[in-house]
Structure formats: C-alpha cells, structure tokens
Tab-separated table of C-alpha atoms and ligand atoms in Angstrom:
chain	number	residue	atom	x	y	z
A	1	UNK	CA	35.692	84.249	104.527
A	2	UNK	CA	36.925	81.363	106.668
A	3	UNK	CA	39.955	82.248	108.756
A	4	UNK	CA	41.095	78.867	110.135
A	5	UNK	CA	44.484	77.924	108.681
A	6	UNK	CA	45.063	74.683	106.831
A	7	UNK	CA	47.438	73.765	109.653
A	8	UNK	CA	44.671	74.199	112.188
A	9	UNK	CA	42.490	71.635	110.502
A	10	UNK	CA	44.908	68.867	111.371
A	11	UNK	CA	44.565	67.085	114.665
A	12	UNK	CA	47.919	67.132	116.409
A	13	UNK	CA	48.613	65.719	119.838
A	14	UNK	CA	51.693	64.736	121.756
A	15	UNK	CA	51.949	61.242	123.235
A	16	UNK	CA	53.084	60.422	126.762
A	17	UNK	CA	56.841	60.513	126.999
A	18	UNK	CA	57.814	57.729	129.398
A	19	UNK	CA	60.216	55.263	127.829
A	20	UNK	CA	60.898	51.562	127.771
A	21	UNK	CA	63.963	49.886	126.382
A	22	UNK	CA	63.780	47.298	123.602
A	23	UNK	CA	66.787	45.852	121.821
A	24	UNK	CA	68.920	48.681	123.153
A	25	UNK	CA	66.850	51.575	121.795
A	26	UNK	CA	64.400	53.605	123.771
A	27	UNK	CA	60.837	53.775	122.593
A	28	UNK	CA	57.960	55.833	123.889
A	29	UNK	CA	55.530	53.781	125.959
A	30	UNK	CA	52.472	55.395	124.416
A	31	UNK	CA	50.882	51.980	124.294
A	32	UNK	CA	50.405	52.002	128.046
A	33	UNK	CA	46.689	51.410	128.573
A	34	UNK	CA	45.839	54.289	130.914
A	35	UNK	CA	47.643	57.029	129.014
A	36	UNK	CA	46.293	55.737	125.707
A	37	UNK	CA	42.754	55.948	127.050
A	38	UNK	CA	43.132	59.555	128.201
A	39	UNK	CA	44.665	60.644	124.900
A	40	UNK	CA	42.002	58.893	122.943
A	41	UNK	CA	39.229	60.997	124.516
A	42	UNK	CA	41.142	64.191	123.704
A	43	UNK	CA	41.748	63.027	120.160
A	44	UNK	CA	38.086	62.223	119.598
A	45	UNK	CA	37.024	65.635	120.896
A	46	UNK	CA	39.500	67.474	118.676
A	47	UNK	CA	38.708	65.342	115.646
A	48	UNK	CA	35.041	66.206	115.905
A	49	UNK	CA	35.814	69.949	116.143
A	50	UNK	CA	37.931	69.676	113.013
A	51	UNK	CA	35.142	67.809	111.181
A	52	UNK	CA	32.462	70.308	112.163
A	53	UNK	CA	34.602	73.170	110.884
A	54	UNK	CA	34.722	71.654	107.442
A	55	UNK	CA	32.194	72.717	104.825
A	56	UNK	CA	31.102	69.589	103.016
A	57	UNK	CA	29.268	69.619	99.765
A	58	UNK	CA	27.109	66.461	100.025
A	59	UNK	CA	26.467	66.064	96.321
A	60	UNK	CA	30.150	66.013	95.396
A	61	UNK	CA	31.933	64.739	98.486
A	62	UNK	CA	32.125	61.338	100.095
A	63	UNK	CA	31.808	61.825	103.866
A	64	UNK	CA	34.911	59.732	104.536
A	65	UNK	CA	34.812	60.296	108.283
A	66	UNK	CA	31.396	58.701	108.448
A	67	UNK	CA	32.889	55.489	107.069
A	68	UNK	CA	35.533	55.131	109.741
A	69	UNK	CA	35.487	54.103	113.339
A	70	UNK	CA	37.914	56.298	115.250
A	71	UNK	CA	39.839	53.270	116.468
A	72	UNK	CA	40.545	51.826	113.025
A	73	UNK	CA	42.821	53.349	110.430
A	74	UNK	CA	45.046	52.403	107.493
A	75	UNK	CA	48.782	53.024	107.513
A	76	UNK	CA	50.648	52.926	104.187
A	77	UNK	CA	54.448	52.862	104.105
A	78	UNK	CA	56.351	53.577	100.881
A	79	UNK	CA	60.090	53.560	100.380
A	80	UNK	CA	60.946	56.214	97.774
A	81	UNK	CA	61.521	55.179	94.161
A	82	UNK	CA	65.007	54.754	92.727
A	83	UNK	CA	67.168	57.877	93.166
A	84	UNK	CA	69.987	59.111	90.934
A	85	UNK	CA	72.475	57.872	93.532
A	86	UNK	CA	70.746	54.490	93.922
A	87	UNK	CA	71.279	54.172	90.176
A	88	UNK	CA	74.970	55.044	90.506
A	89	UNK	CA	75.312	52.709	93.539
A	90	UNK	CA	76.476	55.534	95.831
A	91	UNK	CA	75.872	55.738	99.592
A	92	UNK	CA	73.241	58.455	99.856
A	93	UNK	CA	72.068	58.817	103.462
A	94	UNK	CA	70.987	62.431	104.103
A	95	UNK	CA	72.247	63.811	100.775
A	96	UNK	CA	69.214	65.259	98.993
A	97	UNK	CA	69.132	63.763	95.497
A	98	UNK	CA	66.076	63.389	93.239
A	99	UNK	CA	64.466	60.335	91.654
A	100	UNK	CA	65.540	58.822	88.356
A	101	UNK	CA	63.016	58.341	85.595
A	102	UNK	CA	62.655	54.756	86.801
A	103	UNK	CA	62.048	56.110	90.317
A	104	UNK	CA	59.322	58.387	88.974
A	105	UNK	CA	57.678	55.385	87.309
A	106	UNK	CA	57.953	53.331	90.507
A	107	UNK	CA	56.250	56.125	92.462
A	108	UNK	CA	53.436	56.323	89.915
A	109	UNK	CA	53.046	52.544	90.054
A	110	UNK	CA	52.948	52.670	93.875
A	111	UNK	CA	50.223	55.309	93.606
A	112	UNK	CA	48.136	53.018	91.406
A	113	UNK	CA	48.322	50.278	94.020
A	114	UNK	CA	46.903	52.507	96.730
A	115	UNK	CA	44.619	54.622	94.580
A	116	UNK	CA	41.445	53.369	96.245
A	117	UNK	CA	42.621	53.647	99.830
A	118	UNK	CA	41.550	56.967	101.352
A	119	UNK	CA	44.478	58.994	102.690
A	120	UNK	CA	43.884	61.756	105.260
A	121	UNK	CA	47.441	62.858	105.985
A	122	UNK	CA	50.877	62.191	104.509
A	123	UNK	CA	54.203	62.241	106.316
A	124	UNK	CA	57.443	62.399	104.351
A	125	UNK	CA	61.068	62.875	105.238
A	126	UNK	CA	62.529	66.275	104.479
A	127	UNK	CA	64.336	64.808	101.453
A	128	UNK	CA	63.148	65.400	97.894
A	129	UNK	CA	63.190	61.728	96.826
A	130	UNK	CA	60.587	60.841	99.472
A	131	UNK	CA	58.529	63.954	98.742
A	132	UNK	CA	58.574	63.321	94.982
A	133	UNK	CA	57.434	59.755	95.649
A	134	UNK	CA	54.532	60.890	97.838
A	135	UNK	CA	53.397	63.529	95.357
A	136	UNK	CA	53.674	61.288	92.297
A	137	UNK	CA	51.834	58.501	94.087
A	138	UNK	CA	49.006	60.820	95.112
A	139	UNK	CA	48.362	62.152	91.623
A	140	UNK	CA	47.251	58.598	90.784
A	141	UNK	CA	44.658	58.584	93.535
A	142	UNK	CA	41.007	58.077	92.630
A	143	UNK	CA	39.806	60.890	94.875
A	144	UNK	CA	42.050	63.476	93.168
A	145	UNK	CA	42.595	65.341	96.413
A	146	UNK	CA	45.529	67.740	96.203
A	147	UNK	CA	48.542	66.921	98.404
A	148	UNK	CA	49.846	70.176	99.920
A	149	UNK	CA	53.185	70.432	101.722
A	150	UNK	CA	52.884	72.219	105.067
A	151	UNK	CA	55.608	74.763	105.703
A	152	UNK	CA	56.179	75.080	109.426
A	153	UNK	CA	59.779	76.263	109.249
A	154	UNK	CA	58.836	79.797	110.360
A	155	UNK	CA	55.763	81.783	111.404
A	156	UNK	CA	55.975	83.659	108.123
A	157	UNK	CA	56.085	80.453	106.105
A	158	UNK	CA	52.980	79.258	107.970
A	159	UNK	CA	51.124	82.541	107.457
A	160	UNK	CA	52.033	82.819	103.802
A	161	UNK	CA	50.845	79.305	102.984
A	162	UNK	CA	47.360	79.622	104.486
A	163	UNK	CA	44.329	78.383	102.566
A	164	UNK	CA	41.141	80.417	103.023
A	165	UNK	CA	38.498	78.060	101.716
A	166	UNK	CA	37.201	75.223	103.865
A	167	UNK	CA	35.951	73.444	100.778
A	168	UNK	CA	39.391	73.647	99.170
A	169	UNK	CA	40.953	72.396	102.410
A	170	UNK	CA	38.543	69.496	102.382
A	171	UNK	CA	39.768	68.573	98.909
A	172	UNK	CA	43.419	68.681	100.034
A	173	UNK	CA	45.705	66.285	101.870
A	174	UNK	CA	48.247	67.793	104.261
A	175	UNK	CA	51.810	66.617	103.633
A	176	UNK	CA	54.011	66.944	106.711
A	177	UNK	CA	57.776	66.814	106.135
A	178	UNK	CA	59.902	65.643	109.074
A	179	UNK	CA	63.696	65.292	109.164
A	180	UNK	CA	63.257	62.505	111.730
A	181	UNK	CA	62.007	60.289	108.882
A	182	UNK	CA	65.148	60.938	106.820
A	183	UNK	CA	67.422	58.143	105.685
A	184	UNK	CA	70.014	57.246	108.267
A	185	UNK	CA	73.011	59.532	108.104
A	186	UNK	CA	75.722	57.522	106.375
A	187	UNK	CA	78.601	59.687	107.704
A	188	UNK	CA	81.826	59.548	105.752
A	189	UNK	CA	80.405	56.965	103.377
A	190	UNK	CA	78.005	59.478	101.774
A	191	UNK	CA	78.873	59.903	98.094
A	192	UNK	CA	81.181	56.827	98.006
A	193	UNK	CA	80.528	53.975	95.605
A	194	UNK	CA	79.229	50.902	97.470
A	195	UNK	CA	81.178	48.427	95.365
A	196	UNK	CA	84.465	50.373	95.589
A	197	UNK	CA	84.005	50.823	99.337
A	198	UNK	CA	83.598	47.045	99.716
A	199	UNK	CA	86.789	46.472	97.704
A	200	UNK	CA	88.672	49.014	99.843
A	201	UNK	CA	87.475	48.070	103.364
A	202	UNK	CA	86.413	44.465	102.739
A	203	UNK	CA	82.952	43.060	102.095
A	204	UNK	CA	82.480	42.010	105.712
A	205	UNK	CA	83.217	45.477	107.120
A	206	UNK	CA	80.901	47.196	104.636
A	207	UNK	CA	78.155	44.635	105.291
A	208	UNK	CA	78.464	45.412	109.029
A	209	UNK	CA	78.156	49.137	108.368
A	210	UNK	CA	75.141	48.602	106.148
A	211	UNK	CA	73.247	45.879	107.941
A	212	UNK	CA	74.298	45.523	111.575
A	213	UNK	CA	71.911	46.931	114.149
A	214	UNK	CA	74.250	48.905	116.366
A	215	UNK	CA	77.513	49.439	114.452
A	216	UNK	CA	77.546	52.927	112.870
A	217	UNK	CA	79.501	53.698	109.699
A	218	UNK	CA	82.350	56.209	110.312
A	219	UNK	CA	80.787	59.408	111.749
A	220	UNK	CA	77.334	58.205	110.759
A	221	UNK	CA	74.246	56.661	112.369
A	222	UNK	CA	73.700	52.997	113.143
A	223	UNK	CA	70.228	51.575	112.509
A	224	UNK	CA	69.717	51.778	116.277
A	225	UNK	CA	70.398	55.536	116.255
A	226	UNK	CA	68.144	56.040	113.244
A	227	UNK	CA	65.379	54.020	114.959
A	228	UNK	CA	65.600	56.163	118.077
A	229	UNK	CA	64.557	59.337	116.236
A	230	UNK	CA	62.276	57.752	113.599
A	231	UNK	CA	60.275	55.641	116.081
A	232	UNK	CA	59.994	58.497	118.597
A	233	UNK	CA	58.607	60.713	115.810
A	234	UNK	CA	56.211	57.973	114.746
A	235	UNK	CA	54.907	57.538	118.284
A	236	UNK	CA	54.579	61.236	119.040
A	237	UNK	CA	53.163	62.481	115.736
A	238	UNK	CA	51.805	59.635	113.624
A	239	UNK	CA	50.279	57.205	116.097
A	240	UNK	CA	47.902	59.856	117.522
A	241	UNK	CA	46.554	60.473	114.009
A	242	UNK	CA	45.917	56.747	113.540
A	243	UNK	CA	44.275	56.587	116.958
A	244	UNK	CA	41.979	59.415	115.819
A	245	UNK	CA	40.909	57.303	112.832
A	246	UNK	CA	42.991	59.156	110.235
A	247	UNK	CA	44.470	57.105	107.398
A	248	UNK	CA	48.160	57.899	107.098
A	249	UNK	CA	50.733	57.438	104.350
A	250	UNK	CA	54.459	57.658	105.098
A	251	UNK	CA	56.945	58.123	102.249
A	252	UNK	CA	60.444	57.655	103.580
A	253	UNK	CA	63.623	55.592	103.226
A	254	UNK	CA	65.064	52.101	103.475
A	255	UNK	CA	66.451	52.510	106.976
A	256	UNK	CA	63.946	54.903	108.553
A	257	UNK	CA	61.178	52.561	107.395
A	258	UNK	CA	63.056	49.449	108.554
A	259	UNK	CA	63.204	51.115	111.981
A	260	UNK	CA	59.474	51.810	111.976
A	261	UNK	CA	58.642	48.300	110.748
A	262	UNK	CA	60.831	46.888	113.517
A	263	UNK	CA	58.571	48.727	115.967
A	264	UNK	CA	55.285	47.813	114.225
A	265	UNK	CA	56.130	44.129	113.780
A	266	UNK	CA	58.016	43.860	117.085
A	267	UNK	CA	61.100	42.521	115.301
A	268	UNK	CA	64.226	41.702	117.250
A	269	UNK	CA	67.608	43.265	116.460
A	270	UNK	CA	68.478	39.995	114.728
A	271	UNK	CA	65.306	39.907	112.638
A	272	UNK	CA	65.543	43.508	111.454
A	273	UNK	CA	68.990	43.056	109.931
A	274	UNK	CA	67.608	40.717	107.276
A	275	UNK	CA	64.638	42.986	106.482
A	276	UNK	CA	65.040	44.528	103.010
A	277	UNK	CA	62.548	46.943	101.464
A	278	UNK	CA	62.063	47.368	97.737
A	279	UNK	CA	61.820	50.867	96.296
A	280	UNK	CA	58.317	52.042	95.461
A	281	UNK	CA	56.390	49.096	96.912
A	282	UNK	CA	53.653	50.232	99.316
A	283	UNK	CA	53.024	48.238	102.477
A	284	UNK	CA	49.692	48.367	104.243
A	285	UNK	CA	48.978	48.063	107.968
A	286	UNK	CA	45.647	48.345	109.743
A	287	UNK	CA	45.717	50.027	113.138
A	288	UNK	CA	42.915	48.739	115.323
A	289	UNK	CA	42.420	48.805	119.080
A	290	UNK	CA	45.987	49.963	119.624
A	291	UNK	CA	47.507	47.165	117.514
A	292	UNK	CA	49.157	47.153	114.098
A	293	UNK	CA	48.129	44.395	111.722
A	294	UNK	CA	50.347	43.804	108.720
A	295	UNK	CA	48.398	43.445	105.469
A	296	UNK	CA	51.255	43.198	102.971
A	297	UNK	CA	51.495	45.081	99.733
A	298	UNK	CA	48.221	46.248	98.178
A	299	UNK	CA	47.543	44.877	94.716
A	300	UNK	CA	46.541	47.027	91.748
A	301	UNK	CA	43.265	48.973	91.711
A	302	UNK	CA	41.487	46.456	89.502
A	303	UNK	CA	41.864	43.652	92.049
A	304	UNK	CA	39.564	43.352	95.026
A	305	UNK	CA	41.967	42.004	97.681
A	306	UNK	CA	42.824	45.198	99.483
A	307	UNK	CA	39.246	46.069	100.317
A	308	UNK	CA	38.658	42.889	102.183
A	309	UNK	CA	41.122	44.027	104.848
A	310	UNK	CA	38.450	45.991	106.661
A	311	UNK	CA	34.727	46.430	106.290
A	312	UNK	CA	35.282	50.194	106.234
A	313	UNK	CA	37.618	50.034	103.230
A	314	UNK	CA	35.108	47.850	101.431
A	315	UNK	CA	32.346	50.389	102.153
A	316	UNK	CA	34.608	53.207	101.003
A	317	UNK	CA	35.240	51.438	97.731
A	318	UNK	CA	31.553	50.839	97.174
A	319	UNK	CA	30.864	54.537	97.772
A	320	UNK	CA	33.675	55.469	95.380
A	321	UNK	CA	32.171	53.266	92.715
A	322	UNK	CA	28.743	54.807	93.218
A	323	UNK	CA	30.027	58.388	93.132
A	324	UNK	CA	32.766	57.926	90.561
A	325	UNK	CA	30.891	59.658	87.771
A	326	UNK	CA	30.595	62.809	89.878
A	327	UNK	CA	34.101	62.763	91.338
A	328	UNK	CA	36.274	61.230	88.656
A	329	UNK	CA	34.699	62.091	85.303
B	1	3PG	O1	71.366	55.768	101.726
B	1	3PG	C1	71.537	54.880	100.884
B	1	3PG	O2	72.608	54.725	100.267
B	1	3PG	C2	70.427	53.915	100.585
B	1	3PG	O3	69.232	54.597	100.466
B	1	3PG	C3	70.258	52.861	101.628
B	1	3PG	O4	71.438	52.241	101.684
B	1	3PG	P1	71.647	50.789	102.324
B	1	3PG	O5	70.988	49.802	101.438
B	1	3PG	O6	73.141	50.667	102.335
B	1	3PG	O7	71.086	50.821	103.705
C-alpha cells in the first residue's frame, strides 16, 4: 500500500522574500533573475520526484507532464458566480455566503469554457462561493479528474484526509483554500445595501470606498491592502507551481483577482481602478520564461481558439481527442 500523502504529491516551494515597492504596495521580487534560476532547479528536481512516485496506467491515462515544458504553464482566473448577496446588492466582503442558482449556472458555464485545458492544481479563497465555483467548473472538465479540497488546518485534518492509492491521486486535482485570496474585507459596509449606502453617504463617497486604490471603507481593507496579501500569496505559493510547469486555476473574488491582475498585467494604480471583472468568466494567461501573457477569455469547448495559444495545449487537445473513447465514454 502506498504511504505518501496526497499533500506530499504537490510541489510546494517558498519564493525569495525581498521586496520592491510598486504603486505603494510591496511585492515580492521573486522575478529577480538569480533567485528565479536557483528556485527553478529545485522545482524541477522536486517535480520529477513527484512524477516518478505516481503510478500511471498508460492505456487509460494521458501523460500530461510529457506534454509540457517546465517553463510553460496555463493560469486560469475565475471570479465566483453570482452570490445570494450579489443578488440582493449587499456589500459582502469576507462574509461567507453561497451562490445563487444563477451563480451555479455561471460556474458550470465557466467550466465548459475551460473543459479542455488541463488543470494540475486549483487555488480558491476560503469562502464557499469561490469553492463552489471551482468545484462546479471542474465537474464539466473533459478529463473528469476529481477536485479534492486539502485540509491543512490541523495535523489531524491532514492525517484523516490522506489518500492511499497513487492511481486515485493521479486522477485527482488538489484544491488549496487560502484566506489570502478572500474578497477584500469590506469593514462596516458588510451586509449593507449598496444603493442605500450610496443614498446615505453620497455616491461619490461610496464610489471612493469601492473603487479607489488606497482609500479603505470604514474599518475595512483598501484595494492596496487586499493586494498586499493576495499578491504575496500568489508569488509565494502559486508562481512556483507555474514555474514548475503546473497548470493552475484560481477561483476567487472581484477585488482579490483585480489585485492579482494588477500584478500580472503591470497595471498602475490608476488603471486598476477601472478594471471590472464579470462573475463566472474565466481568464487565461500563459506563463512562459518568467512572463505572464494575457490570452483573454477562453471560448467554448467546440471552438478551436484556445488551443492555438500554445503548441502544448494543441497537442494536449489532440491527445484528448484520440483517447476520448477510453477516458470520457
Ligand atoms: O464584496 C462584495 O460586495 C463584492 O463581491 C465586490 O464588491 P465591489 O464591486 O463593491 O468591489
């Protein structure tokens, strides 16, 4: 019986921690050439250990790793579908409310758009609306791998959620929840109606709270504060996975994703304030040679566009087509 835990099969490395300042928030300088190079060697070594530990069944499994160069990976960002408080027009922030029926449909639709892009690891916030979105999206995926939430909150939780089959692990996708990807904390606005708040404090004031870069709502987080924790988490935990050639999906929130997009697209504080994200629309980036290339929103599975983004994705699709009778009867 295999004894390695599901957690152990995931490559996890910390990035260098020196910081540079951009638009008033500190970001980790993991893009510095020397440190990146050192980390990359470590990542490659660990990734190959993880791969060798996995029992593959050649007749039924596409060797995804063989289709990827370690320095190229896909990054999918999805803002959660409509929540019950989005529907009621209430400030939500870190209050943990579920999706509406429309939100469930949006998540399923998002899943269809990315159903042919291989996903190796999923990051979500710790909030149910992002987790529901990730799970619902993944049940649409062609590969039918099972997304499994990792419970790292205690040693016991880790021990009790172990998986003892390498083959089963190979048919699973780890889902890593992180509070750092949560929606920005909306302070004393949480639970208030957005329209009524605008009538009470004035449209201008409420617009500043919602869309300025560095003005926090009362006792809440500004976008700058949200970016500080979301981008640091991205650099320390997500970027190393991409550098190791893992395809990553992030299901999170309007403002935590705006923060991350600000970092990926090198937006200024002025540019980010006009960035709006729709619920349930996936955005694709390709990470190659340390750079993020924006590829927009993938189209539905019947259209070819998304595969042209990289040769590897095109090869993956071809392999899927060839093996589809075995994998997706
Ligand atoms: O937390 C909320 O209320 C929303 O998810 C995001 O709100 P915003 O559009 O005011 O940033």
